[in-house]
Coordinates of C-alpha atoms in Angstrom, one line a residue:
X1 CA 123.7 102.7 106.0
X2 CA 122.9 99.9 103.5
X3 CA 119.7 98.4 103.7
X4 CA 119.1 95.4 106.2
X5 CA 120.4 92.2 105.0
X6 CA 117.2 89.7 105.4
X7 CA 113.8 92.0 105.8
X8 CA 110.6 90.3 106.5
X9 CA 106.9 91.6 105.0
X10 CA 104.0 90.4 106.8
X11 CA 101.1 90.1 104.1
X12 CA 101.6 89.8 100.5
X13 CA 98.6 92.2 99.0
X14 CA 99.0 94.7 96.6
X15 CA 101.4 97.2 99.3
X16 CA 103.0 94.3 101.0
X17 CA 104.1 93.2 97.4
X18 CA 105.3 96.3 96.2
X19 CA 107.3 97.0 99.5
X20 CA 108.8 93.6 99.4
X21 CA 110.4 94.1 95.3
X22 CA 111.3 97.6 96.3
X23 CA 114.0 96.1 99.1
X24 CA 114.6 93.5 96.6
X25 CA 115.6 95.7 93.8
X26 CA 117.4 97.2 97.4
X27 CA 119.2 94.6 97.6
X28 CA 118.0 92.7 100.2
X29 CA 116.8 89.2 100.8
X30 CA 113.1 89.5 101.4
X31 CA 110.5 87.2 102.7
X32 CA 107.1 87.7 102.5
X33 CA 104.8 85.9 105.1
X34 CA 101.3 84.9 104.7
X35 CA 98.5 83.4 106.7
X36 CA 97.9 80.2 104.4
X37 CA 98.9 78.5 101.3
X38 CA 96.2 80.2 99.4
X39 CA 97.3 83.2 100.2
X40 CA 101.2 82.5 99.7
X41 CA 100.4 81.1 95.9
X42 CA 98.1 84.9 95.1
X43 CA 101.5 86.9 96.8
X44 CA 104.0 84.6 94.8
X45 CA 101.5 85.5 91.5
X46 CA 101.5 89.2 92.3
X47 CA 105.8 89.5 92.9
X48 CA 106.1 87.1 89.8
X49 CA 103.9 89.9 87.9
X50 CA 105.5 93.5 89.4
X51 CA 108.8 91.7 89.1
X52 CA 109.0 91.9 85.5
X53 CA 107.3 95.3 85.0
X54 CA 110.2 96.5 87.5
X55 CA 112.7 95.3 85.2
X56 CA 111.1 96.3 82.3
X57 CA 111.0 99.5 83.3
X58 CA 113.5 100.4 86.0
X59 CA 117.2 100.4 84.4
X60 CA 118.1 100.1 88.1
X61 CA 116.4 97.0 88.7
X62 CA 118.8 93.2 88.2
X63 CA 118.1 90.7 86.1
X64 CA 114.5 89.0 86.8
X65 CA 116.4 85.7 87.6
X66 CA 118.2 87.7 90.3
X67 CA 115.6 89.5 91.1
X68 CA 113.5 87.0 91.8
X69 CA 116.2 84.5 93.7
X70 CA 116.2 87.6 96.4
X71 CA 112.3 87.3 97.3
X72 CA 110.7 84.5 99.0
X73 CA 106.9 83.8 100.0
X74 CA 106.1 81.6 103.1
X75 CA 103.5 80.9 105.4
X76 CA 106.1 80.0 108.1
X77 CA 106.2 82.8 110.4
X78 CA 109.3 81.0 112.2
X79 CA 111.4 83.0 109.3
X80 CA 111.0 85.8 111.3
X81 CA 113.6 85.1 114.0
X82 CA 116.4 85.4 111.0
X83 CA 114.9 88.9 109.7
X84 CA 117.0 92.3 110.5
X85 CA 113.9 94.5 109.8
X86 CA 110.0 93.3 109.9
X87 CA 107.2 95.7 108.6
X88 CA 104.0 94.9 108.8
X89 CA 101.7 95.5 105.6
X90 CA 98.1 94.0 106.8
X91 CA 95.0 95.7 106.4
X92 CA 94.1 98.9 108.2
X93 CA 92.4 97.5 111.3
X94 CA 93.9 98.5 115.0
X95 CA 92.9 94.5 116.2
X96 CA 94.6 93.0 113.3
X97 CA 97.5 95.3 113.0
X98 CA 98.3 94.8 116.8
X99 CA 97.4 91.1 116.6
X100 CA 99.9 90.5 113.9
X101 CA 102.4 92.7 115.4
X102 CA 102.1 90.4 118.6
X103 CA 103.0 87.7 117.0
X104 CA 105.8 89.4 115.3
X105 CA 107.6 90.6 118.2
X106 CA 107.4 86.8 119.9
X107 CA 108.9 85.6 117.2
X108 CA 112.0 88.3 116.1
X109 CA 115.3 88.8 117.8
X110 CA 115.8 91.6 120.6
X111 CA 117.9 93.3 117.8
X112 CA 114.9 93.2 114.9
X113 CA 113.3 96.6 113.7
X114 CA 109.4 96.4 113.5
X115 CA 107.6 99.3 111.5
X116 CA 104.6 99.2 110.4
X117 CA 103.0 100.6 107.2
X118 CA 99.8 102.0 108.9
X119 CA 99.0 105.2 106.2
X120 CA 96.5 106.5 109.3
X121 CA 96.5 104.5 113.0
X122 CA 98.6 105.7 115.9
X123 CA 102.4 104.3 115.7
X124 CA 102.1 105.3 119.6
X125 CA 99.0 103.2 120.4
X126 CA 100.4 100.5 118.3
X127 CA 103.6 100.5 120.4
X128 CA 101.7 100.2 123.3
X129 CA 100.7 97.3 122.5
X130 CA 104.1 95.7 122.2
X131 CA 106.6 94.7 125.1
X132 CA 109.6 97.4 122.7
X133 CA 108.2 99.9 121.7
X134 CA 111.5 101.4 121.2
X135 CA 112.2 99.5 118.4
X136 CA 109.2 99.9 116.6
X137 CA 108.1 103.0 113.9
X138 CA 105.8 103.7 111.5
X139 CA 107.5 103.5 107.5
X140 CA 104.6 104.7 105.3
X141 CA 105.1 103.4 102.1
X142 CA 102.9 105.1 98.6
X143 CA 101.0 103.3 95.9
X144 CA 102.3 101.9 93.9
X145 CA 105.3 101.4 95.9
X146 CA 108.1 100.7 93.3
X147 CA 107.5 104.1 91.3
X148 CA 106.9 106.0 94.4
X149 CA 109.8 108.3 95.6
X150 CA 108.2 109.1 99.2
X151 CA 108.7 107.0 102.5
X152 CA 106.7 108.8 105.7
X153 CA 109.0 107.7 109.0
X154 CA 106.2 107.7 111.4
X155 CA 108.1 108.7 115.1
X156 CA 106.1 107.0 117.9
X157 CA 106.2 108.6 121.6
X158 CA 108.8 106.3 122.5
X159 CA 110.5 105.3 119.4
X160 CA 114.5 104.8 119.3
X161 CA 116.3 107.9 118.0
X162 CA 118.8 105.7 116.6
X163 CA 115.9 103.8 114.7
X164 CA 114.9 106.8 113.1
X165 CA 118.1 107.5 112.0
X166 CA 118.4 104.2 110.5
X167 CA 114.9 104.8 109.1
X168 CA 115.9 107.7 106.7
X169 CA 118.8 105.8 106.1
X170 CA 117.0 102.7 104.6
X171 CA 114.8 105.3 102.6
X172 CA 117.6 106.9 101.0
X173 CA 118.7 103.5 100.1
X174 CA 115.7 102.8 98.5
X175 CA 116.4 106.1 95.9
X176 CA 113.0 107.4 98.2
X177 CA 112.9 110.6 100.2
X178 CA 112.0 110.5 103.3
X179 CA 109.8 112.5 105.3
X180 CA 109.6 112.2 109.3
X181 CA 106.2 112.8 111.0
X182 CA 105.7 112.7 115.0
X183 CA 102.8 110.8 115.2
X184 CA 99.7 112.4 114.6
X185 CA 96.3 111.5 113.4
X186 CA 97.0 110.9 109.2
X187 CA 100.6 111.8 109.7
X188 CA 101.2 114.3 107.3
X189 CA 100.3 112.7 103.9
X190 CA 97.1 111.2 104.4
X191 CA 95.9 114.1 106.3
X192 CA 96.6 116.7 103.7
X193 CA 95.5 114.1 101.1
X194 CA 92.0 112.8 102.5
X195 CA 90.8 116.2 103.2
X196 CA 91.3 117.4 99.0
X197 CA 90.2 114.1 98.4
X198 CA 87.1 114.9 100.6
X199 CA 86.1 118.0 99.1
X200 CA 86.6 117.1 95.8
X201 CA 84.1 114.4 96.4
X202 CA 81.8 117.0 98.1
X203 CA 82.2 118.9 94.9
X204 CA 80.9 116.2 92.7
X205 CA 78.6 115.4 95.0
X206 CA 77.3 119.5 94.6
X207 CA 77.4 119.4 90.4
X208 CA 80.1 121.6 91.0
X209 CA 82.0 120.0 88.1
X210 CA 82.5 116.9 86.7
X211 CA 85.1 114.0 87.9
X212 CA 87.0 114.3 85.0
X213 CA 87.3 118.5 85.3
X214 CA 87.8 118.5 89.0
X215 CA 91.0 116.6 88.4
X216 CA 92.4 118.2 85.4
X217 CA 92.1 121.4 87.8
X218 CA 94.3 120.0 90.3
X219 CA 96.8 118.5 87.6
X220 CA 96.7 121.5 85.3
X221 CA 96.2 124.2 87.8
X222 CA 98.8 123.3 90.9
X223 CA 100.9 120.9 89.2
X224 CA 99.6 117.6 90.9
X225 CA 100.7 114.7 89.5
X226 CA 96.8 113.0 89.6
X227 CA 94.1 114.4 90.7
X228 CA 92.4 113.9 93.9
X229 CA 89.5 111.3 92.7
X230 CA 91.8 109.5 90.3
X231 CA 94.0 109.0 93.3
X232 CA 91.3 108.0 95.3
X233 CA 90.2 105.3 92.3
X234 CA 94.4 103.7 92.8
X235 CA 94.1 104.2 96.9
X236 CA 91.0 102.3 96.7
X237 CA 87.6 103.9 98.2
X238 CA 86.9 101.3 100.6
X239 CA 90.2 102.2 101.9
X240 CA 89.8 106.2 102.0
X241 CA 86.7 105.6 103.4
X242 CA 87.8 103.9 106.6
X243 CA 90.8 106.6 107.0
X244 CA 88.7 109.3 107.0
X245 CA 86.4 107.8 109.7
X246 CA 89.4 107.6 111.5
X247 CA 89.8 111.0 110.9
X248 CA 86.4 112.1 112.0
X249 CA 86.5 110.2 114.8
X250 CA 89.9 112.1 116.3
X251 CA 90.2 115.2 114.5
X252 CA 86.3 116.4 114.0
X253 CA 83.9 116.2 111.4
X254 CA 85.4 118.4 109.3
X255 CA 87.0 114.7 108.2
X256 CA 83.2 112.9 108.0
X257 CA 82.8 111.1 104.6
X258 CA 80.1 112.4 102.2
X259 CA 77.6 110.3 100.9
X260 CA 78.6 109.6 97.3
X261 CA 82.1 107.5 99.2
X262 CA 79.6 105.4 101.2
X263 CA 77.3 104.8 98.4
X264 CA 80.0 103.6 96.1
X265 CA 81.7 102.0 98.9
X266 CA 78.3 100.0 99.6
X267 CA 78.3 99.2 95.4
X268 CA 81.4 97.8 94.8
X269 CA 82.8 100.5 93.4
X270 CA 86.4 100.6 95.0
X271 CA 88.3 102.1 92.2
X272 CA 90.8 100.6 89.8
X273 CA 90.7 97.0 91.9
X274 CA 87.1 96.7 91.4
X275 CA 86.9 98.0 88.2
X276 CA 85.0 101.1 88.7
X277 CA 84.9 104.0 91.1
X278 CA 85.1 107.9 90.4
X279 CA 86.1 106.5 86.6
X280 CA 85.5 103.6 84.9
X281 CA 88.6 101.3 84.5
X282 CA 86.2 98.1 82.8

């Protein structure tokens, strides 16, 4: 199945960005809503910038003229009612993610997709919030999203078989693999990848090792591609931080943060964004 014709992102940050110029380079027409003109000029600024790195250095990618005439920023979420797909790329936060996917479904066809890009909150709780959930999924997308060859199809309690199918089709489309979860606390990825991230942190925490070492073990020693604190540094520790509270609160506190994440958390130190975190980026 080819990718939808017209797909709508809902928030232009780093993720939403990324996801919107991968279903560009897709092929599709994308539009990328935000909540005011602020906001739309930062997301058209970002897109102008990972647009011509993609086509710099993907030999799949179109020409940047092209490229660029497939993706649109708005802060008229009336666009949505002429979108195939809609996935919502908003912060990790139940109220806002269900607020925003409110105002999604009032405004989409009965035909229109909704997924969400939640790396950690219940596609089933979500969906219960929503007057179809049958028509809505979880599409899990990896930072940063245009290099990344991994789409997690998050299957709600009462998601559409036939939406899943479509699901790993739009993946596949993408040149991703997909990888279908029933929904779970974490899914699959974060789950696995919080809890090394977690010890490792512990670790440092201990003087087991240093930052640098306890990475080069993971890379060196099982073939990871980054280490689990340099990952951390790209995640962003303000985001790890509120996924494994998440965690902890539904899975036990084998999950519970250590210290050294709040305390750099509480300093600013969020990881490549900020400039510092487990490693200095300044």
């Amino acid at each position: 199945m080819a990718l939808p014709n017209h797909i709508a992102v809902v928030g232009g940050g780093r993720m939403g960005a990324g996801i919107a110029l991968s279903l560009a380079i897709g092929g599709s027409q994308v539009t990328v809503l935000e909540r005011d003109a602020a906001s739309v000029d930062a997301a058209r600024a970002r897109l102008d910038d990972i647009a011509q790195k993609a086509v710099a250095k993907d030999p799949a990618a179109p020409a940047l003229d092209v490229l660029l005439g497939r993706l649109a920023v708005s802060e008229d979420y009336g666009l949505l009612g002429e979108a195939d797909l809609v996935i919502e790329a908003v912060p990790e936060d139940f109220e806002l993610k269900v607020n925003t996917l409110r105002a999604i479904e009032e405004r989409v066809t009965e035909t229109t997709a909704i997924a969400t890009n939640t790396s950690s909150l219940s596609v089933t709780k979500l969906a219960a919030e929503l007057s179809h959930p049958s028509r809505f999924l979880g599409l899990h997308f990896f930072n940063p999203v245009p290099a990344s060859t991994l789409i997690e199809v998050v299957v709600g309690e009462q998601t559409g078989v036939g939406l899943v199918a479509a699901a790993r089709e739009w993946t596949e489309g993408l040149r991703k693999t997909p990888v279908v979860v029933h929904d779970a606390p974490g899914f699959a990825s974060s789950r696995l990848g919080v809890a090394l991230a977690l010890e490792a942190m512990r670790m440092l925490e201990e003087g087991v090792a240093s930052a640098e070492d306890i990475d080069a073990a993971m890379v060196l020693g099982y073939r990871h591609a980054t280490g689990p604190l340099k990952t951390t540094d790209l995640v962003g520790l303000d985001v790890r931080l509120g996924i494994a509270e998440y965690l902890a609160s539904t899975l036990g506190e084998r999950f519970a943060p250590p210290q050294i994440l709040r305390d750099k958390v509480a300093a600013g130190e969020l990881g490549r964004k900020s400039g510092a975190g487990f490693f200095d980026y300044s």
